[in-house]
Coordinates of C-alpha atoms (C1' of nucleotides) in Angstrom, one line a residue:
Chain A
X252 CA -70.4 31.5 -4.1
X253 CA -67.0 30.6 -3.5
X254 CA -64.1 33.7 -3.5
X255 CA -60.3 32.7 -4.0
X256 CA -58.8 35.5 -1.6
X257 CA -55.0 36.0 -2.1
X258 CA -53.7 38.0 0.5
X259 CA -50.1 37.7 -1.2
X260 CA -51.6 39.4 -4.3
X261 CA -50.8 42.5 -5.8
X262 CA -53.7 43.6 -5.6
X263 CA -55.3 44.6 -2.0
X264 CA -58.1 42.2 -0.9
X265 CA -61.5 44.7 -1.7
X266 CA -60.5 44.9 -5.0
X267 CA -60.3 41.1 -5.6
X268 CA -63.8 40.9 -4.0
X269 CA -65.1 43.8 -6.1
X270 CA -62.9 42.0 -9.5
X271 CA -64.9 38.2 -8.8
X272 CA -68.3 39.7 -8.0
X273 CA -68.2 41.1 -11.4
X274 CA -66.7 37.8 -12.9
X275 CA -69.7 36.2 -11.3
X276 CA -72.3 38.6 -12.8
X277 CA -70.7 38.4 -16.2
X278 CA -70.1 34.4 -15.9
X279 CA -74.0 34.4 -15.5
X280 CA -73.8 32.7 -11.8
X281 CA -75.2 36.0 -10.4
X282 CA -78.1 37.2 -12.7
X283 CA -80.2 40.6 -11.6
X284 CA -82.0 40.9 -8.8
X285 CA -80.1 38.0 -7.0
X286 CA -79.1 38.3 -3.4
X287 CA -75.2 38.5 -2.4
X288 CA -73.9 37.8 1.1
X289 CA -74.5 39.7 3.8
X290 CA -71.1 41.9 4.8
X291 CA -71.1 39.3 8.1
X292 CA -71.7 36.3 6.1
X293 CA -68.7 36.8 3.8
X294 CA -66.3 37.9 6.3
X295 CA -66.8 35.1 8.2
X296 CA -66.5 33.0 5.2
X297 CA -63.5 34.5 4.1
X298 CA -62.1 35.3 7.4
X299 CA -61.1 38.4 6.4
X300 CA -62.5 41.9 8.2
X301 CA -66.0 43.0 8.1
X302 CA -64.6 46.2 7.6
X303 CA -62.9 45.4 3.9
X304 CA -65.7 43.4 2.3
X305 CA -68.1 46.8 3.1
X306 CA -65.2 48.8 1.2
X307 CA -66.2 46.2 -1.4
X308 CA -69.9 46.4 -1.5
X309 CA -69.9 50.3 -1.2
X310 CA -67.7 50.6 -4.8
X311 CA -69.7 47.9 -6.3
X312 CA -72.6 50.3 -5.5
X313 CA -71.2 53.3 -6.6
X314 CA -70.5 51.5 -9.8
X315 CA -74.4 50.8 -10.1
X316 CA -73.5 47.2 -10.2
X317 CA -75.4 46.2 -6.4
X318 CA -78.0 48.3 -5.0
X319 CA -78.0 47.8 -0.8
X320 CA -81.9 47.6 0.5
X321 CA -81.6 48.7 4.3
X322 CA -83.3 45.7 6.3
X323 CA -82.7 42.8 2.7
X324 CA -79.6 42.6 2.2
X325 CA -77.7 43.9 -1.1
X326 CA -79.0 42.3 -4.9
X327 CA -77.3 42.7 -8.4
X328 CA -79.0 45.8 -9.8
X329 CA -81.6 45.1 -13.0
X330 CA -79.9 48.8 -14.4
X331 CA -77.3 48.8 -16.8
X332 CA -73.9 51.7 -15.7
X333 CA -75.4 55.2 -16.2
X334 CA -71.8 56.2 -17.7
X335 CA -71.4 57.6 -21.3
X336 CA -70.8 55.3 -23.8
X337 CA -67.6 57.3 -24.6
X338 CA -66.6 56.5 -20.8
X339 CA -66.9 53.1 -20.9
X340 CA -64.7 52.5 -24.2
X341 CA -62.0 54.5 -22.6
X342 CA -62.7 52.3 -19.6
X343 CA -62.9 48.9 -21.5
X344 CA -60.1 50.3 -24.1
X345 CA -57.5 51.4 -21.8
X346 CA -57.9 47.7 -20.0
X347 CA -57.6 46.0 -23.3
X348 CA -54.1 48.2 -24.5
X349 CA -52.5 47.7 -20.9
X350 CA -53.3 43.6 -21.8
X351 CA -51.8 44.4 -25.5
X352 CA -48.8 45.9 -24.7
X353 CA -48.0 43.3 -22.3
X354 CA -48.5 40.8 -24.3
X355 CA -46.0 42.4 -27.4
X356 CA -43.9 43.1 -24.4
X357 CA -44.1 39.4 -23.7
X358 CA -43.1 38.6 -27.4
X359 CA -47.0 36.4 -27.7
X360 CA -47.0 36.8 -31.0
X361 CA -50.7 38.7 -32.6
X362 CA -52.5 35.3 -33.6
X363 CA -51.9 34.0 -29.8
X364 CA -53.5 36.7 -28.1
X365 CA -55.9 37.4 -30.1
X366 CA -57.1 33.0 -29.9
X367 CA -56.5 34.1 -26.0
X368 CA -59.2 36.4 -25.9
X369 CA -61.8 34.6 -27.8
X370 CA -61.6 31.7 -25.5
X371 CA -61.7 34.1 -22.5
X372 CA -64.9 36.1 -24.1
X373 CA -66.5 32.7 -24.8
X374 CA -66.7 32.2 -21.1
X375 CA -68.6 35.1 -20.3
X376 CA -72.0 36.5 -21.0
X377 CA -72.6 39.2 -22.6
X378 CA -75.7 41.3 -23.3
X379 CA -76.1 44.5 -25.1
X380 CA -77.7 47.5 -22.5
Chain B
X281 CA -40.6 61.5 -25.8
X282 CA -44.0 63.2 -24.3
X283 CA -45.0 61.1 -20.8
X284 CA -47.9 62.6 -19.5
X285 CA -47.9 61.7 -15.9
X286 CA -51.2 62.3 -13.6
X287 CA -50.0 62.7 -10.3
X288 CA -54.2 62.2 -9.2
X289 CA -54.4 59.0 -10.6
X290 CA -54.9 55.4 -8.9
X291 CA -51.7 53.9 -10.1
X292 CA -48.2 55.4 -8.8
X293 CA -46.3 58.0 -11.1
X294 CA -43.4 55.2 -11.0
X295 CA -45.8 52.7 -12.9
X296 CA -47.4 55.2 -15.1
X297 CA -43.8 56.0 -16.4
X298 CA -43.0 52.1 -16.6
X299 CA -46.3 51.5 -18.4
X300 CA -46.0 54.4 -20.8
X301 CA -42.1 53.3 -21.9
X302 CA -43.5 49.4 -22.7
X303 CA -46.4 51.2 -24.8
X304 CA -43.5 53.3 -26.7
X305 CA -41.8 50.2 -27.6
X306 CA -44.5 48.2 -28.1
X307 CA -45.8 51.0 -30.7
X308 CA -42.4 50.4 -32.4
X309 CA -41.6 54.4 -31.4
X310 CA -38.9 52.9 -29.2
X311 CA -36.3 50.5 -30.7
X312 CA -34.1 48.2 -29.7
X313 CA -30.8 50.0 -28.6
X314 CA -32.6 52.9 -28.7
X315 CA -31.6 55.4 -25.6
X316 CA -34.2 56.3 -23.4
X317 CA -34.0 59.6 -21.3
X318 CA -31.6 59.6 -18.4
X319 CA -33.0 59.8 -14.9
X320 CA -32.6 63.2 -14.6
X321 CA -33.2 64.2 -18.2
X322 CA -36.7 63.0 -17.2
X323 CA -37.3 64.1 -13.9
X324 CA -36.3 67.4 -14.8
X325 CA -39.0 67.3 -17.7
X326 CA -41.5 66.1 -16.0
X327 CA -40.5 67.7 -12.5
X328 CA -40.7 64.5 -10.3
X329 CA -38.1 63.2 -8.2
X330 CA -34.8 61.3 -9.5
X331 CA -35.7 58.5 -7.2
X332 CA -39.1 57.5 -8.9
X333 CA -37.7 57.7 -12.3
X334 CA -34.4 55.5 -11.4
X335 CA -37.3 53.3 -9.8
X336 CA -39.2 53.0 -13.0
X337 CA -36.1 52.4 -15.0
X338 CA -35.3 49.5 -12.5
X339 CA -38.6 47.3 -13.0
X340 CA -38.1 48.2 -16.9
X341 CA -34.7 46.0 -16.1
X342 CA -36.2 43.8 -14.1
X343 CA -38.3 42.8 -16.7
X344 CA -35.9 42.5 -19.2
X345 CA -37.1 45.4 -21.7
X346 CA -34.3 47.8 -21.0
X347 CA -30.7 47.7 -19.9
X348 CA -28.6 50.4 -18.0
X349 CA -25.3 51.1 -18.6
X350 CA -23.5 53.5 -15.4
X351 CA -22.2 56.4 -17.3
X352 CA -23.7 56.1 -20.9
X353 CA -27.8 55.4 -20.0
X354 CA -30.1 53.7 -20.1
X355 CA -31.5 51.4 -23.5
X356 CA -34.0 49.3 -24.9
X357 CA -33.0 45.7 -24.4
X358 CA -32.5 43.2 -27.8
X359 CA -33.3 40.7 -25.4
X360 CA -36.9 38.7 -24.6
X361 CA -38.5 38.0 -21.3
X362 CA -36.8 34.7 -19.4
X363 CA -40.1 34.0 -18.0
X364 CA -41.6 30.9 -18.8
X365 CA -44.2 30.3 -21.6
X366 CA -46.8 29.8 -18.8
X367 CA -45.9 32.7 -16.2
X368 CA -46.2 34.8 -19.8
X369 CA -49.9 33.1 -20.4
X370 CA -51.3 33.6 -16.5
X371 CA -49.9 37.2 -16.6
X372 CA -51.4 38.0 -20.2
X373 CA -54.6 36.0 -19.6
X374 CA -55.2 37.8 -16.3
X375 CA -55.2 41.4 -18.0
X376 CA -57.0 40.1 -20.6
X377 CA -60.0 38.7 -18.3
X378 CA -59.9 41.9 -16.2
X379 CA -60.8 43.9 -19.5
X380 CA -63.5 41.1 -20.6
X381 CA -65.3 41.5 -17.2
X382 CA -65.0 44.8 -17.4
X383 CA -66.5 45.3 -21.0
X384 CA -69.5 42.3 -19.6
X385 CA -70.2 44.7 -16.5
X386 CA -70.6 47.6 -18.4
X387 CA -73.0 45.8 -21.1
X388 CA -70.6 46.4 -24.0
X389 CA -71.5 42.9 -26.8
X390 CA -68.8 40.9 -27.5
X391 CA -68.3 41.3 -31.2
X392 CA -67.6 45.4 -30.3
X393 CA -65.1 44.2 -27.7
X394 CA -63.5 41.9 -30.0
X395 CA -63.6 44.5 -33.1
X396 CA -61.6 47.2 -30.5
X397 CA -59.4 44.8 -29.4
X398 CA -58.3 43.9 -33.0
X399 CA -57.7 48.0 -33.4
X400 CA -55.7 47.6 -30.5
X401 CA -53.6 44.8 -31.8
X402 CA -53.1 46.8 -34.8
X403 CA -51.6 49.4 -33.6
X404 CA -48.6 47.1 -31.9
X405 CA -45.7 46.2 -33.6
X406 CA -45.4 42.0 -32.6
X407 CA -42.4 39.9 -32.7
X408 CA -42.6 36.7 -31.7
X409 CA -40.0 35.6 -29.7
Chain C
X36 CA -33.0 35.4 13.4
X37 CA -29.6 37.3 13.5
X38 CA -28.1 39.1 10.7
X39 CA -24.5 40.6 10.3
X40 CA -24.4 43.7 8.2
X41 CA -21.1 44.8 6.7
X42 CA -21.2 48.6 5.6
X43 CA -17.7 48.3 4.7
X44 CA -18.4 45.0 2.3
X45 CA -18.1 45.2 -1.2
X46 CA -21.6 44.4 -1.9
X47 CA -24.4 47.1 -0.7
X48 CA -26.2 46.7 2.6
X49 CA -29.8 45.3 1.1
X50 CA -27.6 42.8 -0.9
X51 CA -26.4 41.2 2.1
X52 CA -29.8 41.5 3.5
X53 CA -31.3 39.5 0.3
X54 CA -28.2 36.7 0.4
X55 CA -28.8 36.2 4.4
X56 CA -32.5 35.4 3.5
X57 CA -31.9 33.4 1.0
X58 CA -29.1 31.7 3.2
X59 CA -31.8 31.0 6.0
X60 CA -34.0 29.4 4.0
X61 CA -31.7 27.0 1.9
X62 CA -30.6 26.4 5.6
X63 CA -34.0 25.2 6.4
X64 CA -34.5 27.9 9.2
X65 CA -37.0 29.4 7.6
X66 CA -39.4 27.5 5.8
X67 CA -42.6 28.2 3.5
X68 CA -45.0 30.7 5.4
X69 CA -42.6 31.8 8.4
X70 CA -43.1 35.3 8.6
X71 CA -39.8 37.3 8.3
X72 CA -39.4 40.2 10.5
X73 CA -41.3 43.7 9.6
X74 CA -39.1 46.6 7.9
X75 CA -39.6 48.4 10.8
X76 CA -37.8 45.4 13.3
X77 CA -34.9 44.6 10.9
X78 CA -34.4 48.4 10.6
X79 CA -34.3 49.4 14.6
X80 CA -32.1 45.6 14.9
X81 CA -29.7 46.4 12.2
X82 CA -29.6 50.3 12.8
X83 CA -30.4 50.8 8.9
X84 CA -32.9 52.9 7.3
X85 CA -36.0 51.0 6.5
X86 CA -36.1 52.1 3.0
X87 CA -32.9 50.0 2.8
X88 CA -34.9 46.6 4.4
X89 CA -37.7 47.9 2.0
X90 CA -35.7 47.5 -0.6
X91 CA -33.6 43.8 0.1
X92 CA -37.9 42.6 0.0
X93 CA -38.8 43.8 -2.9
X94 CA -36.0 41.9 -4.5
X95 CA -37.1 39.0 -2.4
X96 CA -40.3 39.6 -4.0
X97 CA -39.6 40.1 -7.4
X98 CA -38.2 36.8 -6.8
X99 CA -40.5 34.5 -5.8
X100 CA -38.7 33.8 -2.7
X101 CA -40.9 35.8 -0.1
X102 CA -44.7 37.5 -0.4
X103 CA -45.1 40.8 1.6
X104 CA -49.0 41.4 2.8
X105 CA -49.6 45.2 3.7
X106 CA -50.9 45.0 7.1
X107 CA -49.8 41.7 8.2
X108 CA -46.3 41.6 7.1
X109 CA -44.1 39.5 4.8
X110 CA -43.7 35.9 4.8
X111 CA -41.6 33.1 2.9
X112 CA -42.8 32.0 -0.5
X113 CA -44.3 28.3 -1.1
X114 CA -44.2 28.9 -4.8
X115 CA -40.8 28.4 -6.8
X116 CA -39.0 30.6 -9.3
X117 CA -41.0 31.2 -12.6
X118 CA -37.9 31.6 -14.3
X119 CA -37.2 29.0 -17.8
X120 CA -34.8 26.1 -17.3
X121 CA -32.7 28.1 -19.2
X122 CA -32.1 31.0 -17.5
X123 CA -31.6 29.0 -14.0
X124 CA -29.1 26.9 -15.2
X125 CA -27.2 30.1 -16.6
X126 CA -28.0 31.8 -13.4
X127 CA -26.5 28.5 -11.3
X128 CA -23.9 27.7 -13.6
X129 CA -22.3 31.7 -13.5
X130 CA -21.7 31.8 -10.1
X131 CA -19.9 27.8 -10.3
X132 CA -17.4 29.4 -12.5
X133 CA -16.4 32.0 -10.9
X134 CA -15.8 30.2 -8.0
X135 CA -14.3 27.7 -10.3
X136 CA -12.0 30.4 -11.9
X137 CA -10.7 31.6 -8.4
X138 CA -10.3 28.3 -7.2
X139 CA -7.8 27.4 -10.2
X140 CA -6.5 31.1 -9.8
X141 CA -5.6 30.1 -6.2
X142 CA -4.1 26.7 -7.3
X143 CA -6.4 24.8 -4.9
X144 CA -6.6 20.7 -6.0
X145 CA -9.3 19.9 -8.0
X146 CA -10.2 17.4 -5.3
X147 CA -10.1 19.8 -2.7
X148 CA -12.7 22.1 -4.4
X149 CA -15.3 19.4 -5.1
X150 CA -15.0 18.2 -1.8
X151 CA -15.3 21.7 -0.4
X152 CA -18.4 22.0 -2.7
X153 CA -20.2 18.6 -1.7
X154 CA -19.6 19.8 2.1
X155 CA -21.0 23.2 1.3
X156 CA -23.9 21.1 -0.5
X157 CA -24.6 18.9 2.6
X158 CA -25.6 22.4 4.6
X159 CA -28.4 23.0 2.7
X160 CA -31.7 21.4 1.6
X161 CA -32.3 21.1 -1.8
X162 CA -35.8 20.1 -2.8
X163 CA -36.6 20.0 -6.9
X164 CA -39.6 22.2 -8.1
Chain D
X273 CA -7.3 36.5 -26.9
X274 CA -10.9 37.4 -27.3
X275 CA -12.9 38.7 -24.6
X276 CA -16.5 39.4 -24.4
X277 CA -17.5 42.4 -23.1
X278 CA -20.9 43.2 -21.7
X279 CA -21.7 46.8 -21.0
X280 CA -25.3 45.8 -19.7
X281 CA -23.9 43.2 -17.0
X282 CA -24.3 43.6 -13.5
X283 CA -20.7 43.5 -13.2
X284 CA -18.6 46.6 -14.2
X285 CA -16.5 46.4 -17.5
X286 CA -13.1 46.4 -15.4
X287 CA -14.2 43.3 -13.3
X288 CA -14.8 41.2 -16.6
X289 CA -11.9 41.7 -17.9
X290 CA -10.3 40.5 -14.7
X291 CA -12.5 37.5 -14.4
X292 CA -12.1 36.6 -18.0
X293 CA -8.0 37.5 -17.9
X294 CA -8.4 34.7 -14.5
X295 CA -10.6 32.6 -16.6
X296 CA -8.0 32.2 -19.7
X297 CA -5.3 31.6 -17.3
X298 CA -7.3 28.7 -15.7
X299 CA -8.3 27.5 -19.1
X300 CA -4.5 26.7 -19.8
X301 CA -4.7 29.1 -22.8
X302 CA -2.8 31.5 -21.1
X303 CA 0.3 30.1 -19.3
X304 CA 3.0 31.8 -17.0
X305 CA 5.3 34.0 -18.5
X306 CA 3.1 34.5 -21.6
X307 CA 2.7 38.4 -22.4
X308 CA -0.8 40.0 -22.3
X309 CA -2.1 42.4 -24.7
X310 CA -1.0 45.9 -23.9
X311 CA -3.9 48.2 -22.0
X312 CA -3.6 50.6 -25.0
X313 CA -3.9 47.1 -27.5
X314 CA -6.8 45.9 -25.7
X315 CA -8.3 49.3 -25.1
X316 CA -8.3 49.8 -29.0
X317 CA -9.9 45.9 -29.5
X318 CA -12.7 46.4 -27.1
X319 CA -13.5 49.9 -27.7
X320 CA -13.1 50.9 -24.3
X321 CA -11.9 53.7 -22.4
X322 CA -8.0 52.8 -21.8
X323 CA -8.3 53.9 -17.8
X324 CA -10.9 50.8 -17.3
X325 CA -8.2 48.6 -18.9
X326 CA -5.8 49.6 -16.8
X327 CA -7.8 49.5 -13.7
X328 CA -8.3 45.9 -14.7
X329 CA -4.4 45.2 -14.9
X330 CA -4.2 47.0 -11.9
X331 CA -6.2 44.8 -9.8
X332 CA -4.7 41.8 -11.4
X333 CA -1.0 42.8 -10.2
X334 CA -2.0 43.2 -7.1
X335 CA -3.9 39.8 -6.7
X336 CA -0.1 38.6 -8.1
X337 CA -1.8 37.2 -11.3
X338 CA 0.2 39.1 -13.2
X339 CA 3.4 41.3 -13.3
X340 CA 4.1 44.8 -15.2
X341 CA 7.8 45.1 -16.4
X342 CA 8.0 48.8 -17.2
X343 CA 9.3 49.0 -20.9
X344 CA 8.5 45.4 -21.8
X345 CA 4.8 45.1 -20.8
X346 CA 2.6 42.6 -18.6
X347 CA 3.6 39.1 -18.3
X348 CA 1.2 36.4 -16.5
X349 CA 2.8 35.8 -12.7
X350 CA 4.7 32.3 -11.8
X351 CA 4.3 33.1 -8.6
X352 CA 1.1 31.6 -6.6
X353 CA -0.8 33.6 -4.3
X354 CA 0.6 35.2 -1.6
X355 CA -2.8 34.4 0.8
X356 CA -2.7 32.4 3.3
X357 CA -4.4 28.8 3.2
X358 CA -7.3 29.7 5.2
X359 CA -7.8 33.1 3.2
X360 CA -8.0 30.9 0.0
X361 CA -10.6 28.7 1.5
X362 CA -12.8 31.5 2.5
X363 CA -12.7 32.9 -0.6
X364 CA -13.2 30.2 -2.6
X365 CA -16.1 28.5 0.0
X366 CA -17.9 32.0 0.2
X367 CA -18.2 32.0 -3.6
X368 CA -19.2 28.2 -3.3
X369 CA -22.1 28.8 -0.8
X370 CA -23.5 31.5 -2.6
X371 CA -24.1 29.4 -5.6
X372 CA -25.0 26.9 -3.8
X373 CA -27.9 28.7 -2.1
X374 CA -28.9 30.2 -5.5
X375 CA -29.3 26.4 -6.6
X376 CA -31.2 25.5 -3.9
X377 CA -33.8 29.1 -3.9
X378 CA -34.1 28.0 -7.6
X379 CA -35.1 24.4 -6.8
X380 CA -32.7 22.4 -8.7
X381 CA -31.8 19.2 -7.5
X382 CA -28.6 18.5 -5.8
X383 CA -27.3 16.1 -7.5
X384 CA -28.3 18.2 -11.1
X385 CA -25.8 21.1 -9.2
X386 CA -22.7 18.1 -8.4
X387 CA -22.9 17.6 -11.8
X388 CA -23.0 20.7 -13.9
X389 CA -20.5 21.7 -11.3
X390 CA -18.3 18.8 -11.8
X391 CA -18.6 19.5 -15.7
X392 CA -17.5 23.1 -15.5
X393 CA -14.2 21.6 -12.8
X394 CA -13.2 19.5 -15.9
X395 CA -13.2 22.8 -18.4
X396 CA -9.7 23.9 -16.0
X397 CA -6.8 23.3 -15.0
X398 CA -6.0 23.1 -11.6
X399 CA -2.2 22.4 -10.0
X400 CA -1.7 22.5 -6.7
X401 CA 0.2 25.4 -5.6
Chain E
dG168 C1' -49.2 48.7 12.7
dT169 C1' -48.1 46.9 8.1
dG170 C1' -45.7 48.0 3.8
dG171 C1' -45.8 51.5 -0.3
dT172 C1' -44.9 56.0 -2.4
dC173 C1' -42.5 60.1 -3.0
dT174 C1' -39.4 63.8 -1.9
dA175 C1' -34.8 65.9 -0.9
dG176 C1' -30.3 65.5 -0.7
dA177 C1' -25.6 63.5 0.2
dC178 C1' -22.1 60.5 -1.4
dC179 C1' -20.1 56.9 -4.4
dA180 C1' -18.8 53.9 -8.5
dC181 C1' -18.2 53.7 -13.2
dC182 C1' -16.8 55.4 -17.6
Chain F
dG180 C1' -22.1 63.0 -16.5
dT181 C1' -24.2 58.4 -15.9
dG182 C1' -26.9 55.5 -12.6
dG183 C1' -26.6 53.4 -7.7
dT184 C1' -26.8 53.5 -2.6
dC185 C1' -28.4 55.2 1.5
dT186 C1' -30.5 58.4 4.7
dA187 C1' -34.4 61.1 6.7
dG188 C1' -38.8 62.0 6.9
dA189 C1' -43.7 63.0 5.3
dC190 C1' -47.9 61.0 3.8
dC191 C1' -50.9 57.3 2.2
dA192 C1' -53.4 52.7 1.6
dC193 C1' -54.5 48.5 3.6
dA194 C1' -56.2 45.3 7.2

DNA sequence: GTGGTCTAGACCACC
DNA sequence: GTGGTCTAGACCACA
């Protein structure tokens, strides 16, 4: 696994490392029960602090996406997200407006984004809970 | 003009009030040369600081999407984005693979994504530019 | 790095901040990836409030021209302006005019501006995008 | 005479009507000794409170651009400029540099910059004083 | 220790 | 009355 870290990026650095753990689970190079990194291994890989890649790990767990096995090491978890399926389309929903209004803001016209998204959900895999 | 700012959320009351004034255009509630509140109009309303809501107002001109006049207010700008065609794709794109992840992480199937998203779209007024 | 604030100037305090910036690094004495000082520093040197520094890098920023990392500080931009074509040349071509205009107001030689100009030129280094 | 006013400019309305009074002067279409619209004429033309008019001609009178014969109205100034030499340089080179450091931020070549800049030179008129 | 957010309040420029 | 500038200071998120 490689991780693009941008330390210049709006975003602060666990959340990038929480954002392309997911893109690897749902790009199908991570599949269920696989191991990730250790904490150590990654920082050292990233060079970045031990200290920010546990911040990492710990949401990824309380989002039920990693479980951490004391004495193995943390694995993708096999269960699907325990939320509601209400919550997650207001999750998944308020994502995809914040993407549509930026793109009328923008002036992409409907067709654009729309061909945009396809190609983007074509790369992923997805599979029904 | 209702804003309904959450003080307890994870993004800033500044953004949330940026982020809710794009959605007002981009629902075609807000039209070009329309005025929007003034600073204090708003931060009276809402009772938040003058400061965050000139702040607000000030990326909304960055962007292009509204223009300030000193002593008449502040108005919805005629004008489109000067960013390039591909600062406009990255930024859109980048939203719009945040929500795919999302949706993949949360085992949501990707014709239900793409049938919300098309609501979504629906509800935005787009102009191309 | 030494900076000369003017509080009596006609342009505001993080405006001057934001043109000596920009001055040092057309100047070449800053280049991509020098770290600029902290808020803090510049605020203490220049006796200024920091929010005031805060402020002349955010433009910076929104810019392109420098990337602030919470934690480590902010440094000097390799990318270039995302701005169209377009909009530089009308950016670039404004501020020739005026400088045009008051030259001719001034009745200055023709000559003498353009030579003035090419000198100005020879400070600085110009590399294309 | 028409001018162009932008209430959403960065600059205030009074200091475009100075720059643009300038401008037609150093375009030739104004020539010394011509009479200027009246403040309450070009108040009524532009729709625009009469006091920023007159602010405008203020400014311009004392720059010694133009003079105000009470009774018969404002006349474009033979006169030159009462500055010194080296007052006219730095005003004229402090407007240069700062477009020329807005060039180079932007990444436009230098030559690209001689030449628009050379293009604009040609729109004037320039006598020596 | 870095920058970011938000508040409170004074003063100013513009119209 | 409009927004803009600047100050002072508290508190927070990030690394």
């Amino acid at each position: 696994m490689y991780f693009a870290i941008n330390s210049a990026s709006e975003f602060p650095v666990y959340q990038q490392i929480v954002d392309q753990i997911k893109r690897e689970i749902a790009l199908g190079r991570l599949s269920c029960t696989d191991k990730i990194p250790t904490v150590r291994e990654l920082a050292a890989q990233l060079i970045i602090n031990p200290n920010t890649i546990a911040k990492a790990y710990r949401i990824l767990e309380q989002q039920g996406i990693v479980v951490t096995r004391v004495g193995s090491g943390t694995f993708v978890s096999e269960a699907g997200s325990s939320l509601s399926q209400d919550a997650r389309k207001t999750l998944v929903c308020g994502k995809l407006e914040l993407a549509a209004v930026e793109a009328a803001t923008l002036r992409i016209s409907k067709t654009t984004v729309s061909e945009w998204f396809e190609t983007i959900l074509g790369k992923f895999m997805f599979r029904e809970a």
